[in-house]
Each structure stands twice: as structure tokens, then as C-alpha cells.
PDB file of C-alpha atoms in Angstrom:
ATOM      1  CA  VAL A  93      23.715 -37.881 -55.482  1.00 88.00           C
ATOM      2  CA  ASN A  94      21.164 -40.195 -54.236  1.00 83.00           C
ATOM      3  CA  TYR A  95      21.884 -43.686 -53.767  1.00 80.00           C
ATOM      4  CA  PRO A  96      25.055 -44.162 -55.452  1.00 82.00           C
ATOM      5  CA  ASP A  97      26.126 -48.464 -56.454  1.00 81.00           C
ATOM      6  CA  PRO A  98      28.193 -49.460 -52.935  1.00 76.00           C
ATOM      7  CA  PRO A  99      31.193 -50.750 -53.674  1.00 75.00           C
ATOM      8  CA  PRO A 100      31.679 -54.420 -53.929  1.00 74.00           C
ATOM      9  CA  PRO A 101      31.406 -56.595 -50.713  1.00 71.00           C
ATOM     10  CA  ASP A 102      34.550 -58.113 -50.982  1.00 68.00           C
ATOM     11  CA  GLU A 103      36.837 -54.831 -52.051  1.00 62.00           C
ATOM     12  CA  THR A 104      38.349 -56.157 -55.167  1.00 64.00           C
ATOM     13  CA  CYS A 105      38.734 -52.709 -56.294  1.00 65.00           C
ATOM     14  CA  LYS A 106      39.157 -49.881 -54.440  1.00 61.00           C
ATOM     15  CA  ASN A 107      37.697 -47.608 -56.181  1.00 64.00           C
ATOM     16  CA  ALA A 108      34.849 -49.104 -57.867  1.00 74.00           C
ATOM     17  CA  VAL A 109      32.765 -46.585 -56.417  1.00 82.00           C
ATOM     18  CA  LEU A 110      30.900 -43.326 -57.051  1.00 89.00           C
ATOM     19  CA  VAL A 111      32.036 -41.460 -54.832  1.00 89.00           C
ATOM     20  CA  ASN A 112      36.080 -41.121 -54.191  1.00 89.00           C
ATOM     21  CA  GLY A 113      38.328 -38.453 -54.022  1.00 89.00           C
ATOM     22  CA  ASP A 114      38.989 -37.994 -57.676  1.00 91.00           C
ATOM     23  CA  PHE A 115      34.922 -38.103 -57.654  1.00 92.00           C
ATOM     24  CA  LEU A 116      35.404 -35.380 -55.449  1.00 93.00           C
ATOM     25  CA  CYS A 117      38.161 -32.813 -56.605  1.00 93.00           C
ATOM     26  CA  GLU A 118      35.972 -32.822 -59.728  1.00 94.00           C
ATOM     27  CA  ILE A 119      32.659 -32.002 -58.074  1.00 94.00           C
ATOM     28  CA  HIS A 120      35.082 -29.144 -56.055  1.00 94.00           C
ATOM     29  CA  ARG A 121      36.058 -28.023 -60.222  1.00 94.00           C
ATOM     30  CA  VAL A 122      32.435 -27.060 -61.012  1.00 95.00           C
ATOM     31  CA  LEU A 123      30.661 -26.313 -58.101  1.00 94.00           C
ATOM     32  CA  VAL A 124      29.905 -22.356 -56.746  1.00 93.00           C
ATOM     33  CA  LYS A 125      31.627 -21.281 -54.187  1.00 89.00           C
ATOM     34  CA  GLY A 126      28.858 -22.002 -51.356  1.00 87.00           C
ATOM     35  CA  GLY A 127      27.631 -24.998 -53.794  1.00 90.00           C
ATOM     36  CA  ALA A 128      26.374 -27.503 -52.267  1.00 89.00           C
ATOM     37  CA  LEU A 129      26.914 -31.648 -52.772  1.00 92.00           C
ATOM     38  CA  ILE A 130      24.147 -33.696 -51.394  1.00 91.00           C
ATOM     39  CA  LEU A 131      24.182 -37.540 -50.498  1.00 91.00           C
ATOM     40  CA  VAL A 132      21.644 -40.053 -49.528  1.00 89.00           C
ATOM     41  CA  THR A 133      22.203 -43.432 -49.290  1.00 88.00           C
ATOM     42  CA  ASP A 134      20.114 -46.565 -47.719  1.00 85.00           C
ATOM     43  CA  ASN A 135      24.324 -48.382 -47.069  1.00 86.00           C
ATOM     44  CA  ALA A 136      25.558 -47.340 -43.411  1.00 88.00           C
ATOM     45  CA  ALA A 137      28.564 -48.819 -44.274  1.00 87.00           C
ATOM     46  CA  TYR A 138      29.090 -46.313 -47.866  1.00 88.00           C
ATOM     47  CA  ALA A 139      28.077 -43.799 -45.813  1.00 90.00           C
ATOM     48  CA  ASP A 140      31.195 -44.105 -43.362  1.00 89.00           C
ATOM     49  CA  ARG A 141      32.806 -44.358 -46.511  1.00 88.00           C
ATOM     50  CA  MET A 142      32.008 -41.348 -48.198  1.00 89.00           C
ATOM     51  CA  GLN A 143      32.735 -39.553 -45.226  1.00 88.00           C
ATOM     52  CA  LYS A 144      35.883 -40.287 -44.140  1.00 88.00           C
ATOM     53  CA  GLU A 145      36.201 -39.567 -48.470  1.00 89.00           C
ATOM     54  CA  LEU A 146      34.818 -36.217 -47.448  1.00 88.00           C
ATOM     55  CA  ARG A 147      37.061 -35.298 -44.351  1.00 86.00           C
ATOM     56  CA  ARG A 148      40.170 -36.305 -46.329  1.00 87.00           C
ATOM     57  CA  CYS A 149      38.926 -33.531 -48.517  1.00 84.00           C
ATOM     58  CA  ARG A 150      38.475 -30.401 -45.542  1.00 79.00           C
ATOM     59  CA  GLN A 151      39.898 -28.230 -47.163  1.00 83.00           C
ATOM     60  CA  LYS A 152      37.593 -28.264 -50.301  1.00 88.00           C
ATOM     61  CA  PHE A 153      34.235 -28.921 -48.056  1.00 87.00           C
ATOM     62  CA  ALA A 154      32.674 -28.517 -45.075  1.00 84.00           C
ATOM     63  CA  PRO A 155      30.141 -30.031 -43.460  1.00 83.00           C
ATOM     64  CA  LEU A 156      26.680 -27.638 -43.125  1.00 72.00           C
ATOM     65  CA  THR A 157      25.529 -26.818 -39.736  1.00 56.00           C
ATOM     66  CA  GLN A 158      23.352 -30.126 -38.342  1.00 47.00           C
ATOM     67  CA  THR A 159      20.057 -30.857 -39.121  1.00 45.00           C
ATOM     68  CA  PRO A 160      18.280 -30.694 -35.344  1.00 45.00           C
ATOM     69  CA  GLY A 161      16.745 -34.172 -35.381  1.00 44.00           C
ATOM     70  CA  HIS A 162      18.368 -36.067 -37.047  1.00 43.00           C
ATOM     71  CA  ALA A 163      21.044 -39.165 -35.193  1.00 43.00           C
ATOM     72  CA  ASP A 164      25.449 -38.119 -36.346  1.00 44.00           C
ATOM     73  CA  LEU A 165      27.460 -41.392 -37.340  1.00 41.00           C
ATOM     74  CA  SER A 166      30.405 -39.502 -35.415  1.00 44.00           C
ATOM     75  CA  ALA A 167      31.058 -37.945 -31.944  1.00 41.00           C
ATOM     76  CA  ASP A 168      34.173 -36.069 -33.270  1.00 51.00           C
ATOM     77  CA  GLY A 169      31.801 -33.150 -35.055  1.00 46.00           C
ATOM     78  CA  GLY A 170      32.310 -31.607 -37.996  1.00 64.00           C
ATOM     79  CA  GLN A 171      29.776 -34.697 -39.170  1.00 78.00           C
ATOM     80  CA  PHE A 172      28.915 -35.036 -43.117  1.00 84.00           C
ATOM     81  CA  PHE A 173      26.427 -36.856 -42.496  1.00 85.00           C
ATOM     82  CA  THR A 174      22.959 -37.686 -40.174  1.00 83.00           C
ATOM     83  CA  CYS A 175      20.895 -41.099 -39.974  1.00 85.00           C
ATOM     84  CA  GLY A 176      17.731 -39.936 -41.470  1.00 82.00           C
ATOM     85  CA  VAL A 177      16.911 -36.707 -44.364  1.00 80.00           C
ATOM     86  CA  PRO A 178      15.565 -33.190 -43.746  1.00 81.00           C
ATOM     87  CA  GLU A 179      11.725 -33.143 -44.236  1.00 79.00           C
ATOM     88  CA  ASP A 180      12.107 -30.910 -47.101  1.00 81.00           C
ATOM     89  CA  TYR A 181      14.900 -33.436 -49.190  1.00 76.00           C
ATOM     90  CA  GLY A 182      12.449 -34.287 -51.395  1.00 76.00           C
ATOM     91  CA  GLY A 183      13.033 -37.176 -53.735  1.00 72.00           C
ATOM     92  CA  SER A 184      13.951 -39.183 -56.379  1.00 74.00           C
ATOM     93  CA  TYR A 185      13.036 -42.402 -58.426  1.00 75.00           C
ATOM     94  CA  PHE A 186      15.125 -44.458 -56.045  1.00 71.00           C
ATOM     95  CA  ASP A 187      13.773 -42.819 -52.734  1.00 71.00           C
ATOM     96  CA  THR A 188      10.764 -44.328 -53.976  1.00 74.00           C
ATOM     97  CA  PHE A 189      12.239 -47.590 -54.351  1.00 71.00           C
ATOM     98  CA  TRP A 190      12.893 -46.952 -50.691  1.00 68.00           C
ATOM     99  CA  THR A 191       9.628 -45.674 -49.224  1.00 70.00           C
ATOM    100  CA  ASN A 192       7.485 -48.383 -50.444  1.00 74.00           C
ATOM    101  CA  GLY A 193      10.629 -51.064 -50.083  1.00 69.00           C
ATOM    102  CA  ASN A 194      11.685 -52.774 -46.649  1.00 64.00           C
ATOM    103  CA  ALA A 195      11.873 -49.000 -45.456  1.00 63.00           C
ATOM    104  CA  HIS A 196      16.309 -49.079 -44.454  1.00 70.00           C
ATOM    105  CA  ALA A 197      17.549 -46.619 -42.349  1.00 81.00           C
ATOM    106  CA  ARG A 198      18.440 -43.612 -44.939  1.00 83.00           C
ATOM    107  CA  TYR A 199      22.007 -41.540 -44.799  1.00 87.00           C
ATOM    108  CA  TYR A 200      22.039 -37.934 -45.590  1.00 87.00           C
ATOM    109  CA  GLY A 201      25.416 -35.623 -46.117  1.00 88.00           C
ATOM    110  CA  HIS A 202      25.590 -32.314 -46.716  1.00 87.00           C
ATOM    111  CA  ALA A 203      28.945 -30.497 -48.077  1.00 88.00           C
ATOM    112  CA  VAL A 204      29.526 -27.526 -49.105  1.00 88.00           C
ATOM    113  CA  LYS A 205      32.163 -25.933 -51.040  1.00 88.00           C
ATOM    114  CA  THR A 206      34.295 -23.606 -48.917  1.00 84.00           C
ATOM    115  CA  PHE A 207      36.505 -21.697 -51.653  1.00 77.00           C
ATOM    116  CA  ASP A 208      37.349 -21.368 -55.355  1.00 67.00           C
TER     117      ASP A 208
END
């Protein structure tokens, strides 16, 4: 999921985001065991929020082993997100905007389905 819309600044609707518990349950349902969910955002607060949602689903998803050279977003280990994207990440329409724009930090999350 590349650059999902972040939550509204005033948090008027807590479910007005794509990546929430319901979304993660549905992704878990359709992924094969070992399948990957990759999330990329340039919004640090949203990366933190998605990471918290993934941690709530620890029984369904596990973080991919950390990519060397990427900064951790949390100190307690088992983090799903890193600051920066891997060299082999590829790209997307929105990533082109990022590259040609203001070049804010990007946050890369990689979770793997643990069981069926």
C-alpha cells in the first residue's frame, strides 16, 4: 500500500483511515501464509499509527527482519516500520511525486502473514 491517506488532523473520525484493524483482518484473510503486506508513507504519525495497529495483530503478522542501514522507529524490537525504503523497493506513481517534490522522509513497513 503506497502512500495511503493519513488520518484527518483533527481525528474527527478515528476509522477514516485505510490501515486499521478491520483492514488488517481482511488482508490476513486474503494473503497466503508467508505473504507480505508492504506499507509506505511519508507521514511519520501515520507510520506510527499503522505500526501500532500491526502490533495489535501480532498473532496474524510478524515483522520482516530489519533491513540493514535503516533506522528503527521503536526501541522495543520487532518493529514493522523503518525510516527509509530499501534500494530494491521499486516505485509507484506517488513515489514519483515524492522523488520530484520536497523529499520528506519515507517510512517503510513490511509484515508477513504468520498463519492461515
